[in-house]
PDB file of C-alpha atoms and ligand atoms in Angstrom:
ATOM      1  CA  MET A   1    -170.615  51.729   9.406  1.00 95.00           C
ATOM      2  CA  PHE A   2    -167.159  52.543  10.823  1.00 98.00           C
ATOM      3  CA  THR A   3    -167.604  53.017  14.880  1.00 98.00           C
ATOM      4  CA  ILE A   4    -165.241  54.926  16.770  1.00 98.00           C
ATOM      5  CA  GLY A   5    -164.936  55.451  20.730  1.00 98.00           C
ATOM      6  CA  ILE A   6    -163.471  58.715  21.813  1.00 98.00           C
ATOM      7  CA  LEU A   7    -161.957  59.258  25.140  1.00 98.00           C
ATOM      8  CA  ALA A   8    -161.734  62.621  26.582  1.00 98.00           C
ATOM      9  CA  SER A   9    -160.983  64.255  29.828  1.00 96.00           C
ATOM     10  CA  GLY A  10    -161.899  68.006  29.026  1.00 96.00           C
ATOM     11  CA  LYS A  11    -163.707  70.557  27.128  1.00 96.00           C
ATOM     12  CA  GLY A  12    -164.047  68.174  24.165  1.00 98.00           C
ATOM     13  CA  THR A  13    -163.326  70.595  21.107  1.00 98.00           C
ATOM     14  CA  ASN A  14    -161.777  68.065  19.276  1.00 98.00           C
ATOM     15  CA  LEU A  15    -164.944  65.702  20.025  1.00 98.00           C
ATOM     16  CA  GLN A  16    -167.039  68.331  18.620  1.00 98.00           C
ATOM     17  CA  ALA A  17    -164.915  68.786  15.484  1.00 98.00           C
ATOM     18  CA  ILE A  18    -165.242  65.132  14.767  1.00 98.00           C
ATOM     19  CA  ILE A  19    -168.933  65.031  15.384  1.00 98.00           C
ATOM     20  CA  ASP A  20    -169.543  68.188  13.183  1.00 98.00           C
ATOM     21  CA  TYR A  21    -167.278  66.841  10.315  1.00 98.00           C
ATOM     22  CA  ILE A  22    -169.065  63.409  10.048  1.00 98.00           C
ATOM     23  CA  LYS A  23    -172.407  65.152   9.993  1.00 98.00           C
ATOM     24  CA  GLU A  24    -171.200  67.921   7.412  1.00 98.00           C
ATOM     25  CA  GLU A  25    -169.445  65.281   5.122  1.00 98.00           C
ATOM     26  CA  ASN A  26    -172.249  62.697   5.757  1.00 98.00           C
ATOM     27  CA  LEU A  27    -169.458  60.100   6.316  1.00 98.00           C
ATOM     28  CA  PRO A  28    -170.391  56.280   7.147  1.00 98.00           C
ATOM     29  CA  ILE A  29    -168.800  56.916  10.703  1.00 98.00           C
ATOM     30  CA  ARG A  30    -170.363  56.771  13.765  1.00 98.00           C
ATOM     31  CA  VAL A  31    -169.301  57.687  17.519  1.00 98.00           C
ATOM     32  CA  GLY A  32    -170.366  54.558  19.406  1.00 98.00           C
ATOM     33  CA  VAL A  33    -169.284  55.715  22.672  1.00 98.00           C
ATOM     34  CA  VAL A  34    -167.543  58.654  24.655  1.00 98.00           C
ATOM     35  CA  ILE A  35    -165.669  57.653  27.752  1.00 98.00           C
ATOM     36  CA  SER A  36    -164.127  59.915  30.084  1.00 97.00           C
ATOM     37  CA  ASP A  37    -162.357  59.763  33.392  1.00 95.00           C
ATOM     38  CA  ASN A  38    -163.708  63.108  34.852  1.00 94.00           C
ATOM     39  CA  GLU A  39    -167.388  63.251  35.546  1.00 95.00           C
ATOM     40  CA  ASP A  40    -167.244  67.054  35.065  1.00 95.00           C
ATOM     41  CA  ALA A  41    -165.668  66.812  31.577  1.00 97.00           C
ATOM     42  CA  PHE A  42    -167.793  69.105  29.252  1.00 98.00           C
ATOM     43  CA  ALA A  43    -166.993  66.446  26.449  1.00 98.00           C
ATOM     44  CA  LEU A  44    -169.549  64.117  28.117  1.00 98.00           C
ATOM     45  CA  GLU A  45    -172.136  66.956  27.669  1.00 98.00           C
ATOM     46  CA  ARG A  46    -171.688  67.508  24.215  1.00 98.00           C
ATOM     47  CA  ALA A  47    -171.747  63.698  23.488  1.00 98.00           C
ATOM     48  CA  ARG A  48    -175.248  63.619  25.481  1.00 98.00           C
ATOM     49  CA  LYS A  49    -176.457  66.500  23.594  1.00 98.00           C
ATOM     50  CA  GLU A  50    -175.838  64.741  20.317  1.00 97.00           C
ATOM     51  CA  GLY A  51    -177.591  61.489  21.336  1.00 97.00           C
ATOM     52  CA  ILE A  52    -174.276  59.647  21.879  1.00 98.00           C
ATOM     53  CA  LYS A  53    -173.850  57.273  24.658  1.00 98.00           C
ATOM     54  CA  ALA A  54    -171.467  58.964  27.260  1.00 98.00           C
ATOM     55  CA  ILE A  55    -169.987  57.158  30.233  1.00 98.00           C
ATOM     56  CA  CYS A  56    -167.682  58.316  33.119  1.00 97.00           C
ATOM     57  CA  ILE A  57    -165.341  55.583  34.371  1.00 95.00           C
ATOM     58  CA  PRO A  58    -163.246  57.331  37.138  1.00 92.00           C
ATOM     59  CA  CYS A  59    -159.851  56.544  37.764  1.00 87.00           C
ATOM     60  CA  GLU A  60    -157.452  56.575  40.714  1.00 79.00           C
ATOM     61  CA  LYS A  61    -157.071  60.359  41.527  1.00 76.00           C
ATOM     62  CA  TYR A  62    -153.325  61.735  41.082  1.00 72.00           C
ATOM     63  CA  LYS A  63    -152.280  58.630  38.901  1.00 79.00           C
ATOM     64  CA  THR A  64    -151.543  59.447  35.255  1.00 86.00           C
ATOM     65  CA  ILE A  65    -151.583  55.583  34.384  1.00 86.00           C
ATOM     66  CA  LEU A  66    -154.949  53.631  34.121  1.00 86.00           C
ATOM     67  CA  GLY A  67    -155.141  50.982  36.900  1.00 84.00           C
ATOM     68  CA  LYS A  68    -155.634  47.449  36.028  1.00 86.00           C
ATOM     69  CA  GLU A  69    -159.324  47.088  37.013  1.00 89.00           C
ATOM     70  CA  VAL A  70    -160.065  50.376  35.481  1.00 92.00           C
ATOM     71  CA  GLU A  71    -158.181  49.583  32.383  1.00 92.00           C
ATOM     72  CA  LYS A  72    -160.486  46.422  31.967  1.00 93.00           C
ATOM     73  CA  LYS A  73    -163.610  48.389  32.272  1.00 95.00           C
ATOM     74  CA  TYR A  74    -162.479  50.821  29.485  1.00 97.00           C
ATOM     75  CA  VAL A  75    -161.378  48.064  27.286  1.00 97.00           C
ATOM     76  CA  SER A  76    -164.389  46.183  27.609  1.00 97.00           C
ATOM     77  CA  ILE A  77    -166.810  49.125  27.224  1.00 98.00           C
ATOM     78  CA  LEU A  78    -165.098  50.031  23.990  1.00 98.00           C
ATOM     79  CA  LYS A  79    -165.133  46.253  22.741  1.00 98.00           C
ATOM     80  CA  GLU A  80    -169.006  46.142  23.858  1.00 98.00           C
ATOM     81  CA  ASN A  81    -169.583  49.097  21.586  1.00 98.00           C
ATOM     82  CA  LYS A  82    -167.759  47.335  18.708  1.00 98.00           C
ATOM     83  CA  VAL A  83    -165.400  50.107  18.359  1.00 98.00           C
ATOM     84  CA  ASP A  84    -163.127  50.072  15.326  1.00 98.00           C
ATOM     85  CA  LEU A  85    -160.884  52.874  16.241  1.00 98.00           C
ATOM     86  CA  VAL A  86    -160.283  54.511  19.532  1.00 98.00           C
ATOM     87  CA  CYS A  87    -159.484  58.186  19.336  1.00 98.00           C
ATOM     88  CA  LEU A  88    -157.851  59.870  22.287  1.00 98.00           C
ATOM     89  CA  ALA A  89    -159.087  63.627  22.281  1.00 98.00           C
ATOM     90  CA  GLY A  90    -157.466  65.181  25.306  1.00 96.00           C
ATOM     91  CA  PHE A  91    -157.481  62.133  27.308  1.00 96.00           C
ATOM     92  CA  MET A  92    -155.268  62.898  30.314  1.00 93.00           C
ATOM     93  CA  ARG A  93    -154.345  59.199  31.263  1.00 93.00           C
ATOM     94  CA  VAL A  94    -151.568  57.218  30.068  1.00 92.00           C
ATOM     95  CA  LEU A  95    -152.727  53.833  28.106  1.00 92.00           C
ATOM     96  CA  LYS A  96    -150.509  50.917  29.344  1.00 89.00           C
ATOM     97  CA  THR A  97    -149.484  48.009  26.835  1.00 88.00           C
ATOM     98  CA  THR A  98    -152.485  45.486  27.927  1.00 90.00           C
ATOM     99  CA  PHE A  99    -154.858  48.422  26.526  1.00 95.00           C
ATOM    100  CA  ILE A 100    -152.879  49.206  23.571  1.00 96.00           C
ATOM    101  CA  LYS A 101    -152.584  45.377  22.626  1.00 95.00           C
ATOM    102  CA  SER A 102    -156.324  45.251  22.695  1.00 96.00           C
ATOM    103  CA  PHE A 103    -156.704  47.376  19.927  1.00 97.00           C
ATOM    104  CA  PRO A 104    -153.276  46.944  17.711  1.00 95.00           C
ATOM    105  CA  ASN A 105    -152.804  49.816  15.460  1.00 96.00           C
ATOM    106  CA  ARG A 106    -156.440  50.974  16.294  1.00 98.00           C
ATOM    107  CA  ILE A 107    -155.705  53.797  18.747  1.00 98.00           C
ATOM    108  CA  ILE A 108    -154.967  57.639  17.762  1.00 98.00           C
ATOM    109  CA  ASN A 109    -154.174  60.726  19.579  1.00 98.00           C
ATOM    110  CA  ILE A 110    -153.932  64.529  18.815  1.00 98.00           C
ATOM    111  CA  HIS A 111    -150.980  66.314  20.371  1.00 98.00           C
ATOM    112  CA  PRO A 112    -150.610  70.105  20.223  1.00 98.00           C
ATOM    113  CA  SER A 113    -147.022  70.165  18.961  1.00 98.00           C
ATOM    114  CA  LEU A 114    -145.059  69.246  15.896  1.00 98.00           C
ATOM    115  CA  LEU A 115    -143.654  65.722  17.150  1.00 98.00           C
ATOM    116  CA  PRO A 116    -141.296  64.659  18.195  1.00 98.00           C
ATOM    117  CA  ALA A 117    -140.786  68.274  19.520  1.00 98.00           C
ATOM    118  CA  PHE A 118    -142.457  68.952  22.844  1.00 98.00           C
ATOM    119  CA  PRO A 119    -144.011  65.635  23.935  1.00 97.00           C
ATOM    120  CA  GLY A 120    -146.023  65.592  27.195  1.00 95.00           C
ATOM    121  CA  LEU A 121    -148.191  68.411  29.082  1.00 95.00           C
ATOM    122  CA  GLU A 122    -148.744  71.937  27.865  1.00 97.00           C
ATOM    123  CA  ALA A 123    -146.926  71.443  24.415  1.00 98.00           C
ATOM    124  CA  TRP A 124    -147.920  74.864  23.163  1.00 98.00           C
ATOM    125  CA  LYS A 125    -146.242  76.561  26.446  1.00 98.00           C
ATOM    126  CA  GLN A 126    -143.098  74.384  26.028  1.00 98.00           C
ATOM    127  CA  ALA A 127    -142.878  75.530  22.317  1.00 98.00           C
ATOM    128  CA  LEU A 128    -143.470  79.496  23.327  1.00 98.00           C
ATOM    129  CA  GLU A 129    -140.762  79.012  26.068  1.00 98.00           C
ATOM    130  CA  TYR A 130    -138.415  77.426  23.737  1.00 98.00           C
ATOM    131  CA  GLY A 131    -138.565  80.250  21.244  1.00 98.00           C
ATOM    132  CA  VAL A 132    -139.249  77.970  18.167  1.00 98.00           C
ATOM    133  CA  LYS A 133    -140.686  80.112  15.276  1.00 98.00           C
ATOM    134  CA  PHE A 134    -143.307  77.314  14.115  1.00 98.00           C
ATOM    135  CA  THR A 135    -145.112  74.678  16.212  1.00 98.00           C
ATOM    136  CA  GLY A 136    -148.548  72.804  15.167  1.00 98.00           C
ATOM    137  CA  CYS A 137    -150.411  69.685  16.020  1.00 98.00           C
ATOM    138  CA  THR A 138    -149.900  66.058  15.321  1.00 98.00           C
ATOM    139  CA  VAL A 139    -152.289  63.196  14.719  1.00 98.00           C
ATOM    140  CA  HIS A 140    -150.310  59.980  15.638  1.00 98.00           C
ATOM    141  CA  PHE A 141    -150.967  56.128  16.468  1.00 98.00           C
ATOM    142  CA  VAL A 142    -150.551  55.446  20.179  1.00 97.00           C
ATOM    143  CA  ASN A 143    -147.543  53.137  21.283  1.00 95.00           C
ATOM    144  CA  GLU A 144    -146.166  52.591  24.590  1.00 91.00           C
ATOM    145  CA  GLY A 145    -144.141  55.698  24.609  1.00 92.00           C
ATOM    146  CA  ILE A 146    -145.481  59.169  25.662  1.00 93.00           C
ATOM    147  CA  ASP A 147    -146.585  60.719  22.348  1.00 95.00           C
ATOM    148  CA  ALA A 148    -144.290  58.696  20.495  1.00 96.00           C
ATOM    149  CA  GLY A 149    -146.173  56.572  17.910  1.00 97.00           C
ATOM    150  CA  PRO A 150    -146.060  56.675  14.189  1.00 98.00           C
ATOM    151  CA  ILE A 151    -147.160  60.071  12.614  1.00 98.00           C
ATOM    152  CA  ILE A 152    -150.309  60.193  10.586  1.00 98.00           C
ATOM    153  CA  LEU A 153    -150.825  63.932   9.889  1.00 98.00           C
ATOM    154  CA  GLN A 154    -149.462  67.366  11.029  1.00 98.00           C
ATOM    155  CA  ALA A 155    -150.184  70.684  10.639  1.00 98.00           C
ATOM    156  CA  VAL A 156    -147.757  73.735  11.011  1.00 98.00           C
ATOM    157  CA  VAL A 157    -148.672  76.939  12.958  1.00 98.00           C
ATOM    158  CA  PRO A 158    -146.574  80.086  13.178  1.00 98.00           C
ATOM    159  CA  VAL A 159    -145.596  81.442  16.545  1.00 98.00           C
ATOM    160  CA  LEU A 160    -146.160  84.914  16.524  1.00 98.00           C
ATOM    161  CA  PRO A 161    -144.018  87.693  18.494  1.00 96.00           C
ATOM    162  CA  ASP A 162    -146.778  88.684  20.577  1.00 97.00           C
ATOM    163  CA  ASP A 163    -148.264  85.140  21.248  1.00 98.00           C
ATOM    164  CA  THR A 164    -149.572  84.100  24.820  1.00 98.00           C
ATOM    165  CA  PRO A 165    -150.121  80.495  25.855  1.00 98.00           C
ATOM    166  CA  GLU A 166    -153.547  81.042  25.280  1.00 98.00           C
ATOM    167  CA  THR A 167    -153.392  82.768  21.661  1.00 98.00           C
ATOM    168  CA  LEU A 168    -151.018  80.010  20.494  1.00 98.00           C
ATOM    169  CA  HIS A 169    -153.100  77.126  21.885  1.00 98.00           C
ATOM    170  CA  LYS A 170    -156.096  78.773  20.208  1.00 98.00           C
ATOM    171  CA  ARG A 171    -154.605  78.879  16.764  1.00 98.00           C
ATOM    172  CA  ILE A 172    -153.361  75.256  17.219  1.00 98.00           C
ATOM    173  CA  GLN A 173    -156.704  73.969  18.084  1.00 98.00           C
ATOM    174  CA  GLU A 174    -158.081  75.306  14.950  1.00 98.00           C
ATOM    175  CA  LYS A 175    -155.574  73.214  13.013  1.00 98.00           C
ATOM    176  CA  GLU A 176    -156.373  70.189  15.396  1.00 98.00           C
ATOM    177  CA  HIS A 177    -160.078  70.470  14.426  1.00 98.00           C
ATOM    178  CA  ILE A 178    -159.088  70.119  10.790  1.00 98.00           C
ATOM    179  CA  ILE A 179    -156.629  67.275  10.869  1.00 98.00           C
ATOM    180  CA  TYR A 180    -158.179  65.223  13.527  1.00 98.00           C
ATOM    181  CA  PRO A 181    -161.536  64.538  11.766  1.00 98.00           C
ATOM    182  CA  LEU A 182    -159.693  64.113   8.376  1.00 98.00           C
ATOM    183  CA  ALA A 183    -157.342  61.347   9.773  1.00 98.00           C
ATOM    184  CA  ILE A 184    -160.210  59.550  11.484  1.00 98.00           C
ATOM    185  CA  LYS A 185    -161.760  59.691   7.638  1.00 98.00           C
ATOM    186  CA  LEU A 186    -158.629  58.441   6.174  1.00 98.00           C
ATOM    187  CA  ILE A 187    -158.248  55.391   8.512  1.00 98.00           C
ATOM    188  CA  SER A 188    -162.063  54.493   7.931  1.00 98.00           C
ATOM    189  CA  GLU A 189    -161.482  54.407   4.322  1.00 98.00           C
ATOM    190  CA  GLY A 190    -158.804  51.924   4.743  1.00 98.00           C
ATOM    191  CA  ARG A 191    -156.320  54.509   3.144  1.00 98.00           C
ATOM    192  CA  VAL A 192    -153.614  54.377   6.150  1.00 98.00           C
ATOM    193  CA  SER A 193    -151.029  51.870   6.357  1.00 98.00           C
ATOM    194  CA  ILE A 194    -147.861  51.648   8.808  1.00 97.00           C
ATOM    195  CA  VAL A 195    -144.651  50.230   7.814  1.00 97.00           C
ATOM    196  CA  GLY A 196    -142.263  50.693  10.757  1.00 94.00           C
ATOM    197  CA  ARG A 197    -142.409  54.404  11.807  1.00 96.00           C
ATOM    198  CA  LYS A 198    -143.500  55.394   8.767  1.00 98.00           C
ATOM    199  CA  VAL A 199    -147.486  55.761   7.974  1.00 98.00           C
ATOM    200  CA  TYR A 200    -148.424  55.816   4.219  1.00 98.00           C
ATOM    201  CA  ILE A 201    -151.680  57.421   2.953  1.00 98.00           C
ATOM    202  CA  LYS A 202    -153.249  56.153  -0.257  1.00 95.00           C
TER     203      LYS A 202
HETATM  204  C1  GRF I   1    -155.819  69.495  22.632  1.00 71.19           C
HETATM  205  O1  GRF I   1    -155.086  70.564  22.752  1.00 71.19           O
HETATM  206  C2  GRF I   1    -155.114  68.138  22.185  1.00 71.19           C
HETATM  207  O2  GRF I   1    -153.821  68.261  21.276  1.00 71.19           O
HETATM  208  C3  GRF I   1    -154.593  67.780  23.624  1.00 71.19           C
HETATM  209  O3  GRF I   1    -155.426  67.934  24.375  1.00 71.19           O
HETATM  210  C4  GRF I   1    -156.331  69.107  24.191  1.00 71.19           C
HETATM  211  C5  GRF I   1    -157.713  68.641  24.050  1.00 71.19           C
HETATM  212  O4  GRF I   1    -158.791  69.693  23.944  1.00 71.19           O
HETATM  213  N1  GRF I   1    -154.430  66.352  23.580  1.00 71.19           N
HETATM  214  P1  GRF I   1    -160.170  69.454  23.638  1.00 71.19           P
HETATM  215  O5  GRF I   1    -160.797  68.895  25.089  1.00 71.19           O
HETATM  216  O6  GRF I   1    -160.406  68.682  22.607  1.00 71.19           O
HETATM  217  O7  GRF I   1    -160.666  70.876  23.452  1.00 71.19           O
END
């Protein structure tokens, strides 16, 4: 069984989409553990409802980067749970090199824009303000940069003339819920390889 660990700070709609897809497709994948930095994250509640181990490891307030000790805890819980792949799903902290090196090419993230456009926070707002006609979402491997690792899958979403940040984000999320579970499935099947910056899917 391929085991994933999910890190989430917020509402957890991607976490839910992953859980639902695994069930619907009857995939040999299990969510071994869900960890959050935020004890009020609805993602934790969703996990518990599904009978999945859900843990809060609080981080220093107002710091985007995980502190050394906190980072150790995250890594050791993921290792204890024999996680094959770490999936960031709305996790609002930046992972440092030591964390990334503990899971080489085994950490992925979903970002709400067509990277490399609009990395960072509220990417849908950035896209709207910039005036692009198309945006979307990206599943990528995590490296030391911010939203900068090799790209696995992307989906395009048109920006409509009367879009608000909310309507655009909602349509982007609908696509996230399709490509994120799919990327996890492809990786679990050993069909994804990285050569330099390029990701090949068999
Ligand atoms: C998503 O928009 C994702 O792209 C970004 O954080 C958000 C998480 O949403 N990284 P949810 O908590 O999965 O609903």
